[in-house]
Every structure is written in structure tokens, then in C-alpha cells.
Amino acid sequence: MNLKIALLAGDGIGPEVTQEAVNVLNLVAEHGKHTFEFKPLLIGGVAITAHGTPLPEETLKTTLACDAALLGAVGDNKFNHLPPNTRPEAGLLQIRAALGGFANLRPATAYKALADNSPLRPEITEGADIMFVRELLGGLYFGEPRWWDKDKNLAHNTMVYTKDEVVRVARIAFQLAQKRRKKVTSVDKANVLEVSQLWRAAVTEVAQEFPDVTLEHQLVDSMAIHLMNRPRDFDVVLTENLFGDILSDESGVITGSLGMLPSATLGGKVNLYEPVHGSAPDIAGQSKANPVGAILTAAMILRHSAGLEREAKIIEDAVIATLEEGNRTTDIARGNVAGQRTVTTTEMGKLIFDKVKTALAKS
Ligand code: NAD
């Protein structure tokens, strides 16, 4: 298997955590005699410094010629004075739009070893394993017209979806559910919004193509409560852009730290993979960043862009085993707890790497 991967490490902790993900990917490549070719490219603040723009043409052109893109994070306080459309973060929005991925996958998994890190009681979170599928290119964030008339004290945004936009993302959610626990929960606000009525009708139609998957509908307001009361009941949660943004962030509490969360955006010209967290300038350069989100993102590359499901699972199991041994970066450390030790970014990466190496050798 040959895979060309655009490596967009970006700013702050981005390069630190992506390096740990790359180490694990190289290990899998070496073991399986695959060729993973990484193309290091500039994006965000480092690109502004080098080329005066957060998304240089070369970065976009080369990424479009790759099979997958792995992004660390963008954002640097020294550019906060710039207008939003020229800041590091603009580079990320531009590349997401150019790659055209519309299905944003965000897993929220409760790790037994981290049960005490969640504000939710362990008996509520234990075993929770949700895959959010958030529509990423439509809805309120992109709908036109949009404006703010400051003289009139009036602002306007538009929530708009076509049936085709709903159908294509729904199919991805059902396909994922077929490989998981065979349940899709579609979230909308169909008791109030026409857009949600279209959403519900289109998802119900797509469900006919997947008779082995159970479909349920939930209204977004009650779903926000169900997620905290009974997260274990959900498998794949499918929703539109704004609702997905809010609900997937809310579900971060199940895992216990932002540094643990991976994501993948599928359906465009090139799949884009990134940990959910930002550039964390407060801890950048100190080897304090948790690399698990980035390493789990590497597992998503193997699963969704390389068809290497077994290797993806090996990485996920290695993360669990490393946590169960009590290894903690500072974000998931809980003070003087017996059996726990605080490790650096590189130490955590190496511990996971070693476990992956052992598991691959046995497989
Ligand atoms: P952030 O995610 O960078 O950090 C929030 C908090 O979580 C901080 O205390 C940070 O130390 C901690 N944290 C984040 N990731 C961590 C990790 N892997 N390990 C340990 N702790 C971690 O969000 P923010 O502080 O709101 O934003 C910082 C910069 O990142 C801003 O410039 C913002 O625009 C940018 N940002 C980028 C992305 C992205 O690139 N996808 C996402 C969000 C924010």
C-alpha cells in the first residue's frame, strides 16, 4: 500500500503531537512493507511568517495531490492583531473548504482508566463509545444571505440544506453504523424548523438502504440532556453543522480531556485528519501536550484512507493499555494518585509506540 500524506504540523503543540503520530504511522508502514510518504507543508502562523499567508499555494497544491492530510493545529497569539481572514486559523478554514470534506467524524470514547477525569459519574460514562458524524459544509455556518447591519441593529444568518447534502452525509453515518453497533441517532429540531423536517425526511429515506441499521430521531435540545444522562445508549450520532459542533464538544466531557480527541473529515477530494484540540500556546514547546488525540487520528488515517483496520485497532488498544498502566500527560493527571506517573509528550508517544511495535510483531 502506497499512501502520500500531506503533513501540516502547523503551530504551537501541532508539530509536537504530529511527530508522535508520524512515528506510529512509520512503524506500521515498516512492519507491513507499506510506503507512507510524508510531505511536510506549512500552514497557519508558520506559513504567515515564511510566506505572508496562512495557506500558501504550494501547500494547497501539494495537499490536493496527496491521498490524505494530517494536520496538527494552527493559531499563534502573535497574530491576534490581524483581521480574522488573514490569521493562522483562516488557513485551516480555507484548506477544509478547498478539500471539500463534508462528513466530520468525531469519536467520543469513555476510557475506563480515565473515568475519574470526567465530571460525570463513572457508572454513567463507562462503556460509552459514540461516533459523531457532523455535516461540515452546509447549514447555518455557510448559508447565504448572511449580514450584520450595524446601523439597523439587525443581523441575519441562513440555515439551508439541500436533500442531496443530507443524503450524502447520512449514507456515511449508516455505513459506519454497519461496522459498529448498528444504530444511528439523527438529531434535528423538526418540531420547529423546516430545514430539520427536510433533514428528517431525507435521513428516513436513506435508512431504507440499510435495513440492518436501526434509526432513531432525537430533538437537539433533549439530545443534549440524553448525552449526559445516558451516553452509552448512543452509537452513531448524525447531525447538521451547528448542532454537531455543540453536541460533539459537549461529549468531550465523556473522555475527560481535549487532548484525547481525534477527528477525520471524509467525502472530499482528500480526507483531512486532525486532533480536535488547538495549538495550546500555554503549553507549547514544553513537551506537556497530550499526543493521544494525534495518535488516535493516525489510527483514523489507517482505517479510513488505508483500509488497515487491524492496525488501527492495534493503535487504539495500545493507547488504552498505556493509560491503564497509569501513564498521564499533565492534562489527564490527577495529582498524587497511587499508580500514576506524569509523562512528557515524547514519553507518552514512545510508550504507545512500543506497545504498537510489540502487538505488530505478534500479529
Ligand atoms: P486549545 O485547544 O489550543 O487549548 C485549550 C486548553 O486545552 C488549553 O489549556 C490547552 O493547554 C489544553 N490543551 C489543548 N490540547 C491539549 C493537548 N493535546 N494536551 C494537553 N492540553 C491540551 O484551544 P484555545 O486555547 O481556545 O486556542 C488556542 C489557539 O488554537 C487559538 O489560536 C485558536 O484559534 C487555535 N485553535 C485551533 C484549532 C485547530 O487548529 N483545529 C482548534 C481550536 C483552536
mmCIF file of C-alpha atoms and ligand atoms in Angstrom:
data_model
loop_
_atom_site.group_PDB
_atom_site.id
_atom_site.type_symbol
_atom_site.label_atom_id
_atom_site.label_comp_id
_atom_site.label_asym_id
_atom_site.label_seq_id
_atom_site.Cartn_x
_atom_site.Cartn_y
_atom_site.Cartn_z
ATOM 1 C CA MET A 1 0.000 0.000 0.000
ATOM 2 C CA ASN A 2 1.326 3.421 -1.013
ATOM 3 C CA LEU A 3 -0.010 6.468 0.789
ATOM 4 C CA LYS A 4 1.052 10.065 0.232
ATOM 5 C CA ILE A 5 0.255 12.077 3.362
ATOM 6 C CA ALA A 6 0.371 15.881 3.498
ATOM 7 C CA LEU A 7 1.896 16.720 6.877
ATOM 8 C CA LEU A 8 0.504 20.037 8.064
ATOM 9 C CA ALA A 9 2.016 20.283 11.541
ATOM 10 C CA GLY A 10 1.135 23.966 11.993
ATOM 11 C CA ASP A 11 1.688 25.967 15.165
ATOM 12 C CA GLY A 12 2.178 25.583 18.920
ATOM 13 C CA ILE A 13 1.842 21.958 20.016
ATOM 14 C CA GLY A 14 0.912 20.917 16.443
ATOM 15 C CA PRO A 15 4.463 19.805 15.483
ATOM 16 C CA GLU A 16 4.990 18.083 18.872
ATOM 17 C CA VAL A 17 1.886 15.883 18.671
ATOM 18 C CA THR A 18 2.004 15.167 14.928
ATOM 19 C CA GLN A 19 5.586 13.867 15.322
ATOM 20 C CA GLU A 20 4.272 11.172 17.696
ATOM 21 C CA ALA A 21 1.535 10.269 15.193
ATOM 22 C CA VAL A 22 4.072 10.076 12.356
ATOM 23 C CA ASN A 23 6.340 7.786 14.420
ATOM 24 C CA VAL A 24 3.484 5.307 14.879
ATOM 25 C CA LEU A 25 2.472 5.512 11.205
ATOM 26 C CA ASN A 26 6.076 4.867 10.128
ATOM 27 C CA LEU A 27 6.148 1.835 12.393
ATOM 28 C CA VAL A 28 3.005 0.415 10.787
ATOM 29 C CA ALA A 29 4.435 1.125 7.318
ATOM 30 C CA GLU A 30 7.730 -0.584 8.120
ATOM 31 C CA HIS A 31 6.016 -3.632 9.591
ATOM 32 C CA GLY A 32 3.540 -4.059 6.738
ATOM 33 C CA LYS A 33 6.021 -3.097 3.985
ATOM 34 C CA HIS A 34 3.787 -0.169 3.081
ATOM 35 C CA THR A 35 5.138 3.109 1.734
ATOM 36 C CA PHE A 36 3.836 6.135 3.621
ATOM 37 C CA GLU A 37 5.360 9.221 2.052
ATOM 38 C CA PHE A 38 5.007 12.353 4.211
ATOM 39 C CA LYS A 39 5.041 15.779 2.559
ATOM 40 C CA PRO A 40 5.821 18.422 5.220
ATOM 41 C CA LEU A 41 3.943 21.634 4.365
ATOM 42 C CA LEU A 42 3.414 25.000 6.016
ATOM 43 C CA ILE A 43 0.031 26.180 7.276
ATOM 44 C CA GLY A 44 -1.136 28.724 9.859
ATOM 45 C CA GLY A 45 1.209 31.077 11.715
ATOM 46 C CA VAL A 46 4.391 29.382 10.473
ATOM 47 C CA ALA A 47 3.163 29.905 6.899
ATOM 48 C CA ILE A 48 2.410 33.592 7.579
ATOM 49 C CA THR A 49 5.942 34.028 8.919
ATOM 50 C CA ALA A 50 7.526 32.300 5.915
ATOM 51 C CA HIS A 51 5.216 33.388 3.074
ATOM 52 C CA GLY A 52 2.873 36.094 4.397
ATOM 53 C CA THR A 53 -0.235 33.909 4.041
ATOM 54 C CA PRO A 54 -1.755 31.176 6.270
ATOM 55 C CA LEU A 55 -2.343 28.854 3.309
ATOM 56 C CA PRO A 56 0.422 29.145 0.679
ATOM 57 C CA GLU A 57 -0.452 27.965 -2.828
ATOM 58 C CA GLU A 58 2.219 25.274 -2.648
ATOM 59 C CA THR A 59 0.613 23.813 0.494
ATOM 60 C CA LEU A 60 -2.804 23.571 -1.116
ATOM 61 C CA LYS A 61 -1.495 22.252 -4.447
ATOM 62 C CA THR A 62 0.624 19.544 -2.825
ATOM 63 C CA THR A 63 -2.134 18.557 -0.370
ATOM 64 C CA LEU A 64 -4.580 18.150 -3.244
ATOM 65 C CA ALA A 65 -2.122 15.717 -4.859
ATOM 66 C CA CYS A 66 -1.914 13.574 -1.679
ATOM 67 C CA ASP A 67 -4.131 10.689 -0.508
ATOM 68 C CA ALA A 68 -4.667 12.098 2.983
ATOM 69 C CA ALA A 69 -3.746 15.133 5.084
ATOM 70 C CA LEU A 70 -2.661 15.079 8.730
ATOM 71 C CA LEU A 71 -2.982 18.444 10.433
ATOM 72 C CA GLY A 72 -1.649 19.312 13.915
ATOM 73 C CA ALA A 73 -3.143 22.655 14.917
ATOM 74 C CA VAL A 74 -2.990 26.301 13.888
ATOM 75 C CA GLY A 75 -3.050 29.500 15.940
ATOM 76 C CA ASP A 76 -0.455 31.817 17.396
ATOM 77 C CA ASN A 77 -1.174 34.702 19.763
ATOM 78 C CA LYS A 78 1.340 36.915 17.960
ATOM 79 C CA PHE A 79 -1.093 37.192 15.032
ATOM 80 C CA ASN A 80 -4.144 38.099 17.163
ATOM 81 C CA HIS A 81 -3.989 41.710 15.923
ATOM 82 C CA LEU A 82 -4.657 40.614 12.316
ATOM 83 C CA PRO A 83 -8.164 40.604 10.811
ATOM 84 C CA PRO A 84 -9.778 37.125 11.046
ATOM 85 C CA ASN A 85 -9.415 36.345 7.332
ATOM 86 C CA THR A 86 -5.607 36.704 7.425
ATOM 87 C CA ARG A 87 -4.931 34.962 10.759
ATOM 88 C CA PRO A 88 -3.472 31.426 11.093
ATOM 89 C CA GLU A 89 -6.963 29.991 11.687
ATOM 90 C CA ALA A 90 -8.042 31.248 8.227
ATOM 91 C CA GLY A 91 -5.591 28.768 6.688
ATOM 92 C CA LEU A 92 -7.459 25.896 8.298
ATOM 93 C CA LEU A 93 -10.881 27.111 7.176
ATOM 94 C CA GLN A 94 -9.552 27.638 3.649
ATOM 95 C CA ILE A 95 -7.999 24.187 3.362
ATOM 96 C CA ARG A 96 -11.123 22.500 4.797
ATOM 97 C CA ALA A 97 -13.244 24.267 2.177
ATOM 98 C CA ALA A 98 -10.787 23.506 -0.662
ATOM 99 C CA LEU A 99 -10.608 19.800 0.218
ATOM 100 C CA GLY A 100 -14.406 19.700 0.317
ATOM 101 C CA GLY A 101 -14.897 17.105 3.066
ATOM 102 C CA PHE A 102 -18.491 17.188 4.289
ATOM 103 C CA ALA A 103 -18.587 14.381 6.876
ATOM 104 C CA ASN A 104 -16.751 15.208 10.078
ATOM 105 C CA LEU A 105 -16.221 12.138 12.257
ATOM 106 C CA ARG A 106 -15.571 12.788 15.921
ATOM 107 C CA PRO A 107 -15.423 9.764 18.201
ATOM 108 C CA ALA A 108 -16.126 10.319 21.913
ATOM 109 C CA THR A 109 -14.948 7.336 23.926
ATOM 110 C CA ALA A 110 -15.011 6.871 27.687
ATOM 111 C CA TYR A 111 -11.755 5.240 28.796
ATOM 112 C CA LYS A 112 -12.102 3.220 31.979
ATOM 113 C CA ALA A 113 -8.641 4.361 33.089
ATOM 114 C CA LEU A 114 -9.769 7.988 32.880
ATOM 115 C CA ALA A 115 -13.192 7.537 34.474
ATOM 116 C CA ASP A 116 -12.290 9.904 37.317
ATOM 117 C CA ASN A 117 -11.356 12.679 34.871
ATOM 118 C CA SER A 118 -14.918 13.185 33.700
ATOM 119 C CA PRO A 119 -17.296 15.301 35.788
ATOM 120 C CA LEU A 120 -19.869 12.585 35.016
ATOM 121 C CA ARG A 121 -20.090 9.625 37.373
ATOM 122 C CA PRO A 122 -18.125 6.548 36.158
ATOM 123 C CA GLU A 123 -21.274 4.380 36.172
ATOM 124 C CA ILE A 124 -22.800 6.775 33.612
ATOM 125 C CA THR A 125 -19.818 7.045 31.271
ATOM 126 C CA GLU A 126 -18.421 3.510 31.498
ATOM 127 C CA GLY A 127 -18.522 1.844 28.107
ATOM 128 C CA ALA A 128 -19.739 4.977 26.276
ATOM 129 C CA ASP A 129 -18.463 4.948 22.696
ATOM 130 C CA ILE A 130 -20.098 7.429 20.355
ATOM 131 C CA MET A 131 -19.205 8.332 16.784
ATOM 132 C CA PHE A 132 -20.452 11.791 15.877
ATOM 133 C CA VAL A 133 -20.984 12.406 12.176
ATOM 134 C CA ARG A 134 -21.339 16.139 11.752
ATOM 135 C CA GLU A 135 -22.257 17.673 8.399
ATOM 136 C CA LEU A 136 -19.456 20.166 7.844
ATOM 137 C CA LEU A 137 -20.079 22.202 4.711
ATOM 138 C CA GLY A 138 -23.707 23.315 4.991
ATOM 139 C CA GLY A 139 -26.262 24.717 7.408
ATOM 140 C CA LEU A 140 -26.074 27.969 9.296
ATOM 141 C CA TYR A 141 -22.288 28.341 9.018
ATOM 142 C CA PHE A 142 -22.333 28.583 5.222
ATOM 143 C CA GLY A 143 -25.904 29.641 4.334
ATOM 144 C CA GLU A 144 -26.437 32.840 2.336
ATOM 145 C CA PRO A 145 -27.512 35.573 2.763
ATOM 146 C CA ARG A 146 -25.609 36.481 5.893
ATOM 147 C CA TRP A 147 -25.077 40.003 7.146
ATOM 148 C CA TRP A 148 -24.947 42.361 10.121
ATOM 149 C CA ASP A 149 -26.418 45.824 9.583
ATOM 150 C CA LYS A 150 -24.920 47.733 12.493
ATOM 151 C CA ASP A 151 -26.967 50.880 11.781
ATOM 152 C CA LYS A 152 -30.212 48.949 11.964
ATOM 153 C CA ASN A 153 -29.041 46.738 14.825
ATOM 154 C CA LEU A 154 -30.078 43.769 12.759
ATOM 155 C CA ALA A 155 -28.182 40.618 11.789
ATOM 156 C CA HIS A 156 -29.138 37.711 9.564
ATOM 157 C CA ASN A 157 -27.922 34.133 9.024
ATOM 158 C CA THR A 158 -29.480 31.428 6.914
ATOM 159 C CA MET A 159 -29.867 27.754 7.715
ATOM 160 C CA VAL A 160 -30.106 25.913 4.423
ATOM 161 C CA TYR A 161 -29.716 22.279 3.317
ATOM 162 C CA THR A 162 -30.476 20.522 0.059
ATOM 163 C CA LYS A 163 -31.742 16.953 0.167
ATOM 164 C CA ASP A 164 -28.569 15.794 -1.624
ATOM 165 C CA GLU A 165 -26.365 17.316 1.084
ATOM 166 C CA VAL A 166 -28.279 15.401 3.757
ATOM 167 C CA VAL A 167 -28.353 12.132 1.822
ATOM 168 C CA ARG A 168 -24.581 12.020 1.210
ATOM 169 C CA VAL A 169 -23.644 12.566 4.861
ATOM 170 C CA ALA A 170 -26.401 10.224 6.088
ATOM 171 C CA ARG A 171 -25.021 7.412 3.916
ATOM 172 C CA ILE A 172 -21.617 7.785 5.573
ATOM 173 C CA ALA A 173 -23.264 7.609 9.026
ATOM 174 C CA PHE A 174 -25.200 4.442 8.144
ATOM 175 C CA GLN A 175 -22.123 2.807 6.606
ATOM 176 C CA LEU A 176 -20.181 3.487 9.809
ATOM 177 C CA ALA A 177 -23.040 2.126 11.936
ATOM 178 C CA GLN A 178 -22.995 -1.117 9.930
ATOM 179 C CA LYS A 179 -19.437 -1.692 11.172
ATOM 180 C CA ARG A 180 -20.296 -0.690 14.760
ATOM 181 C CA ARG A 181 -23.391 -1.360 16.893
ATOM 182 C CA LYS A 182 -25.839 -0.776 14.025
ATOM 183 C CA LYS A 183 -27.694 2.210 15.367
ATOM 184 C CA VAL A 184 -27.977 5.761 14.005
ATOM 185 C CA THR A 185 -29.444 8.590 16.080
ATOM 186 C CA SER A 186 -30.304 11.507 13.814
ATOM 187 C CA VAL A 187 -30.535 14.821 15.651
ATOM 188 C CA ASP A 188 -32.629 17.738 14.418
ATOM 189 C CA LYS A 189 -35.179 20.333 15.503
ATOM 190 C CA ALA A 190 -38.015 19.081 13.311
ATOM 191 C CA ASN A 191 -40.712 20.346 15.690
ATOM 192 C CA VAL A 192 -39.744 23.933 14.789
ATOM 193 C CA LEU A 193 -37.514 24.140 11.683
ATOM 194 C CA GLU A 194 -38.450 23.309 8.081
ATOM 195 C CA VAL A 195 -34.770 22.565 7.360
ATOM 196 C CA SER A 196 -34.923 19.909 10.071
ATOM 197 C CA GLN A 197 -38.120 18.458 8.564
ATOM 198 C CA LEU A 198 -36.275 18.044 5.260
ATOM 199 C CA TRP A 199 -33.315 16.582 7.183
ATOM 200 C CA ARG A 200 -35.547 14.039 8.958
ATOM 201 C CA ALA A 201 -37.342 13.012 5.748
ATOM 202 C CA ALA A 202 -34.062 12.560 3.835
ATOM 203 C CA VAL A 203 -32.428 10.536 6.635
ATOM 204 C CA THR A 204 -35.524 8.323 6.925
ATOM 205 C CA GLU A 205 -35.317 7.660 3.176
ATOM 206 C CA VAL A 206 -31.603 6.751 3.373
ATOM 207 C CA ALA A 207 -32.386 4.349 6.242
ATOM 208 C CA GLN A 208 -34.348 2.171 3.759
ATOM 209 C CA GLU A 209 -30.996 1.329 2.085
ATOM 210 C CA PHE A 210 -29.655 -0.017 5.407
ATOM 211 C CA PRO A 211 -32.259 -2.420 6.840
ATOM 212 C CA ASP A 212 -29.705 -3.848 9.289
ATOM 213 C CA VAL A 213 -29.291 -0.455 10.995
ATOM 214 C CA THR A 214 -31.822 0.956 13.482
ATOM 215 C CA LEU A 215 -32.663 4.633 13.048
ATOM 216 C CA GLU A 216 -33.993 6.872 15.811
ATOM 217 C CA HIS A 217 -34.670 10.604 15.706
ATOM 218 C CA GLN A 218 -33.983 12.966 18.588
ATOM 219 C CA LEU A 219 -34.617 16.661 19.006
ATOM 220 C CA VAL A 220 -31.405 18.555 19.664
ATOM 221 C CA ASP A 221 -32.470 20.105 22.970
ATOM 222 C CA SER A 222 -33.412 16.804 24.616
ATOM 223 C CA MET A 223 -30.395 15.119 22.982
ATOM 224 C CA ALA A 224 -28.097 17.488 24.904
ATOM 225 C CA ILE A 225 -29.558 16.030 28.113
ATOM 226 C CA HIS A 226 -29.626 12.390 26.957
ATOM 227 C CA LEU A 227 -25.921 12.568 26.083
ATOM 228 C CA MET A 228 -25.037 13.445 29.658
ATOM 229 C CA ASN A 229 -27.615 11.131 31.305
ATOM 230 C CA ARG A 230 -27.189 8.007 29.196
ATOM 231 C CA PRO A 231 -24.237 8.333 26.763
ATOM 232 C CA ARG A 232 -23.937 4.540 26.500
ATOM 233 C CA ASP A 233 -27.227 4.356 24.576
ATOM 234 C CA PHE A 234 -25.759 6.062 21.502
ATOM 235 C CA ASP A 235 -23.697 4.576 18.687
ATOM 236 C CA VAL A 236 -23.517 6.815 15.594
ATOM 237 C CA VAL A 237 -24.974 10.303 16.103
ATOM 238 C CA LEU A 238 -25.713 12.070 12.816
ATOM 239 C CA THR A 239 -26.425 15.764 12.776
ATOM 240 C CA GLU A 240 -26.104 19.037 10.925
ATOM 241 C CA ASN A 241 -23.267 21.519 11.242
ATOM 242 C CA LEU A 242 -24.257 23.749 14.186
ATOM 243 C CA PHE A 243 -25.893 21.027 16.292
ATOM 244 C CA GLY A 244 -22.909 18.734 15.640
ATOM 245 C CA ASP A 245 -20.442 21.418 16.680
ATOM 246 C CA ILE A 246 -22.186 21.883 20.013
ATOM 247 C CA LEU A 247 -23.038 18.241 20.801
ATOM 248 C CA SER A 248 -19.598 16.836 19.903
ATOM 249 C CA ASP A 249 -17.887 19.442 22.106
ATOM 250 C CA GLU A 250 -20.335 18.662 24.910
ATOM 251 C CA SER A 251 -19.397 14.994 24.615
ATOM 252 C CA GLY A 252 -15.741 15.863 25.166
ATOM 253 C CA VAL A 253 -16.595 15.641 28.892
ATOM 254 C CA ILE A 254 -17.121 11.896 28.470
ATOM 255 C CA THR A 255 -13.437 11.453 27.557
ATOM 256 C CA GLY A 256 -12.028 13.834 30.125
ATOM 257 C CA SER A 257 -9.569 15.930 28.065
ATOM 258 C CA LEU A 258 -9.493 17.790 24.789
ATOM 259 C CA GLY A 259 -6.046 16.299 24.160
ATOM 260 C CA MET A 260 -7.582 12.822 23.772
ATOM 261 C CA LEU A 261 -9.904 13.535 20.847
ATOM 262 C CA PRO A 262 -9.187 12.652 17.185
ATOM 263 C CA SER A 263 -11.205 13.577 14.092
ATOM 264 C CA ALA A 264 -11.471 12.807 10.402
ATOM 265 C CA THR A 265 -13.240 14.697 7.650
ATOM 266 C CA LEU A 266 -14.305 12.483 4.779
ATOM 267 C CA GLY A 267 -16.093 12.800 1.470
ATOM 268 C CA GLY A 268 -13.954 15.498 -0.174
ATOM 269 C CA LYS A 269 -11.088 15.358 -2.660
ATOM 270 C CA VAL A 270 -8.626 14.432 0.112
ATOM 271 C CA ASN A 271 -9.575 13.217 3.608
ATOM 272 C CA LEU A 272 -8.395 15.603 6.329
ATOM 273 C CA TYR A 273 -7.357 14.183 9.696
ATOM 274 C CA GLU A 274 -6.743 16.329 12.780
ATOM 275 C CA PRO A 275 -6.863 16.112 16.547
ATOM 276 C CA VAL A 276 -9.761 18.198 17.850
ATOM 277 C CA HIS A 277 -7.627 20.471 20.052
ATOM 278 C CA GLY A 278 -5.986 23.765 19.064
ATOM 279 C CA SER A 279 -2.355 24.930 19.202
ATOM 280 C CA ALA A 280 -2.403 25.310 23.040
ATOM 281 C CA PRO A 281 0.102 28.207 23.190
ATOM 282 C CA ASP A 282 0.066 27.967 27.014
ATOM 283 C CA ILE A 283 1.947 24.639 26.938
ATOM 284 C CA ALA A 284 3.675 24.757 23.525
ATOM 285 C CA GLY A 285 7.362 23.831 23.433
ATOM 286 C CA GLN A 286 7.307 22.276 26.934
ATOM 287 C CA SER A 287 6.631 18.622 25.984
ATOM 288 C CA LYS A 288 3.454 18.786 28.069
ATOM 289 C CA ALA A 289 0.978 18.205 25.233
ATOM 290 C CA ASN A 290 -1.034 15.001 25.207
ATOM 291 C CA PRO A 291 -0.240 13.253 21.899
ATOM 292 C CA VAL A 292 -3.107 10.737 22.219
ATOM 293 C CA GLY A 293 -5.568 12.797 20.114
ATOM 294 C CA ALA A 294 -2.978 12.939 17.307
ATOM 295 C CA ILE A 295 -2.057 9.243 17.639
ATOM 296 C CA LEU A 296 -5.730 8.230 17.536
ATOM 297 C CA THR A 297 -6.028 10.476 14.479
ATOM 298 C CA ALA A 298 -3.259 8.363 12.887
ATOM 299 C CA ALA A 299 -5.413 5.295 13.584
ATOM 300 C CA MET A 300 -8.279 7.007 11.728
ATOM 301 C CA ILE A 301 -5.980 7.530 8.714
ATOM 302 C CA LEU A 302 -5.213 3.814 8.677
ATOM 303 C CA ARG A 303 -8.908 2.903 8.970
ATOM 304 C CA HIS A 304 -10.429 5.383 6.527
ATOM 305 C CA SER A 305 -7.667 6.089 3.982
ATOM 306 C CA ALA A 306 -5.575 2.894 4.021
ATOM 307 C CA GLY A 307 -8.087 0.148 4.796
ATOM 308 C CA LEU A 308 -5.785 -1.057 7.615
ATOM 309 C CA GLU A 309 -8.474 -1.739 10.221
ATOM 310 C CA ARG A 310 -6.420 -4.251 12.199
ATOM 311 C CA GLU A 311 -3.509 -1.829 12.561
ATOM 312 C CA ALA A 312 -5.887 0.986 13.544
ATOM 313 C CA LYS A 313 -7.276 -1.213 16.306
ATOM 314 C CA ILE A 314 -3.756 -2.109 17.461
ATOM 315 C CA ILE A 315 -3.003 1.593 17.947
ATOM 316 C CA GLU A 316 -6.281 2.177 19.828
ATOM 317 C CA ASP A 317 -5.587 -0.808 22.100
ATOM 318 C CA ALA A 318 -2.042 0.440 22.724
ATOM 319 C CA VAL A 319 -3.472 3.800 23.873
ATOM 320 C CA ILE A 320 -5.840 2.041 26.296
ATOM 321 C CA ALA A 321 -3.054 -0.185 27.670
ATOM 322 C CA THR A 322 -0.745 2.812 28.150
ATOM 323 C CA LEU A 323 -3.423 4.692 30.089
ATOM 324 C CA GLU A 324 -4.259 1.616 32.155
ATOM 325 C CA GLU A 325 -0.618 1.416 33.256
ATOM 326 C CA GLY A 326 -1.129 4.823 34.864
ATOM 327 C CA ASN A 327 0.810 6.965 32.373
ATOM 328 C CA ARG A 328 -0.579 10.512 32.244
ATOM 329 C CA THR A 329 0.337 13.733 30.486
ATOM 330 C CA THR A 330 -0.434 16.726 32.715
ATOM 331 C CA ASP A 331 -3.897 17.342 31.224
ATOM 332 C CA ILE A 332 -5.106 13.918 32.391
ATOM 333 C CA ALA A 333 -3.018 13.648 35.585
ATOM 334 C CA ARG A 334 -4.933 13.943 38.848
ATOM 335 C CA GLY A 335 -2.238 14.818 41.371
ATOM 336 C CA ASN A 336 -0.764 12.267 43.741
ATOM 337 C CA VAL A 337 -2.764 9.229 42.737
ATOM 338 C CA ALA A 338 -1.068 5.932 43.541
ATOM 339 C CA GLY A 339 -0.039 4.011 40.436
ATOM 340 C CA GLN A 340 0.011 7.073 38.205
ATOM 341 C CA ARG A 341 3.038 8.883 36.815
ATOM 342 C CA THR A 342 3.227 12.059 34.818
ATOM 343 C CA VAL A 343 4.967 11.743 31.466
ATOM 344 C CA THR A 344 6.035 14.132 28.716
ATOM 345 C CA THR A 345 4.678 14.244 25.172
ATOM 346 C CA THR A 346 7.571 12.208 23.822
ATOM 347 C CA GLU A 347 7.437 9.695 26.680
ATOM 348 C CA MET A 348 3.729 9.106 26.141
ATOM 349 C CA GLY A 349 4.333 8.757 22.387
ATOM 350 C CA LYS A 350 7.156 6.259 22.967
ATOM 351 C CA LEU A 351 5.113 4.177 25.437
ATOM 352 C CA ILE A 352 2.321 3.836 22.878
ATOM 353 C CA PHE A 353 4.851 3.243 20.065
ATOM 354 C CA ASP A 354 6.462 0.366 21.987
ATOM 355 C CA LYS A 355 3.109 -1.300 22.594
ATOM 356 C CA VAL A 356 2.175 -0.985 18.923
ATOM 357 C CA LYS A 357 5.552 -2.472 17.979
ATOM 358 C CA THR A 358 5.027 -5.473 20.275
ATOM 359 C CA ALA A 359 1.476 -6.049 19.025
ATOM 360 C CA LEU A 360 2.532 -5.833 15.372
ATOM 361 C CA ALA A 361 5.352 -8.291 15.957
ATOM 362 C CA LYS A 362 2.862 -10.782 17.423
ATOM 363 C CA SER A 363 0.310 -10.328 14.659
HETATM 364 P P1 NAD B 1 -6.745 24.821 22.629
HETATM 365 O O1 NAD B 1 -7.418 23.573 22.217
HETATM 366 O O2 NAD B 1 -5.483 25.142 21.951
HETATM 367 O O3 NAD B 1 -6.457 24.786 24.224
HETATM 368 C C1 NAD B 1 -7.487 24.762 25.199
HETATM 369 C C2 NAD B 1 -6.908 24.214 26.521
HETATM 370 O O4 NAD B 1 -6.696 22.815 26.380
HETATM 371 C C3 NAD B 1 -5.560 24.815 26.883
HETATM 372 O O5 NAD B 1 -5.471 24.936 28.284
HETATM 373 C C4 NAD B 1 -4.554 23.791 26.388
HETATM 374 O O6 NAD B 1 -3.345 23.772 27.128
HETATM 375 C C5 NAD B 1 -5.329 22.492 26.572
HETATM 376 N N1 NAD B 1 -4.962 21.519 25.551
HETATM 377 C C6 NAD B 1 -5.325 21.533 24.240
HETATM 378 N N2 NAD B 1 -4.790 20.486 23.606
HETATM 379 C C7 NAD B 1 -4.071 19.819 24.513
HETATM 380 C C8 NAD B 1 -3.257 18.657 24.452
HETATM 381 N N3 NAD B 1 -3.082 17.951 23.316
HETATM 382 N N4 NAD B 1 -2.653 18.255 25.589
HETATM 383 C C9 NAD B 1 -2.799 18.909 26.732
HETATM 384 N N5 NAD B 1 -3.562 20.001 26.861
HETATM 385 C C10 NAD B 1 -4.176 20.464 25.759
HETATM 386 O O7 NAD B 1 -7.812 25.994 22.454
HETATM 387 P P2 NAD B 1 -7.629 27.568 22.670
HETATM 388 O O8 NAD B 1 -6.725 27.834 23.823
HETATM 389 O O9 NAD B 1 -9.003 28.111 22.671
HETATM 390 O O10 NAD B 1 -6.928 28.099 21.341
HETATM 391 C C11 NAD B 1 -5.515 28.249 21.188
HETATM 392 C C12 NAD B 1 -5.228 28.556 19.726
HETATM 393 O O11 NAD B 1 -5.590 27.408 18.936
HETATM 394 C C13 NAD B 1 -6.046 29.722 19.172
HETATM 395 O O12 NAD B 1 -5.231 30.430 18.293
HETATM 396 C C14 NAD B 1 -7.202 29.036 18.429
HETATM 397 O O13 NAD B 1 -7.715 29.832 17.397
HETATM 398 C C15 NAD B 1 -6.498 27.807 17.900
HETATM 399 N N6 NAD B 1 -7.379 26.667 17.615
HETATM 400 C C16 NAD B 1 -7.023 25.885 16.571
HETATM 401 C C17 NAD B 1 -7.741 24.737 16.292
HETATM 402 C C18 NAD B 1 -7.262 23.877 15.176
HETATM 403 O O14 NAD B 1 -6.184 24.075 14.656
HETATM 404 N N7 NAD B 1 -8.034 22.856 14.779
HETATM 405 C C19 NAD B 1 -8.822 24.363 17.100
HETATM 406 C C20 NAD B 1 -9.143 25.164 18.192
HETATM 407 C C21 NAD B 1 -8.395 26.323 18.457
#
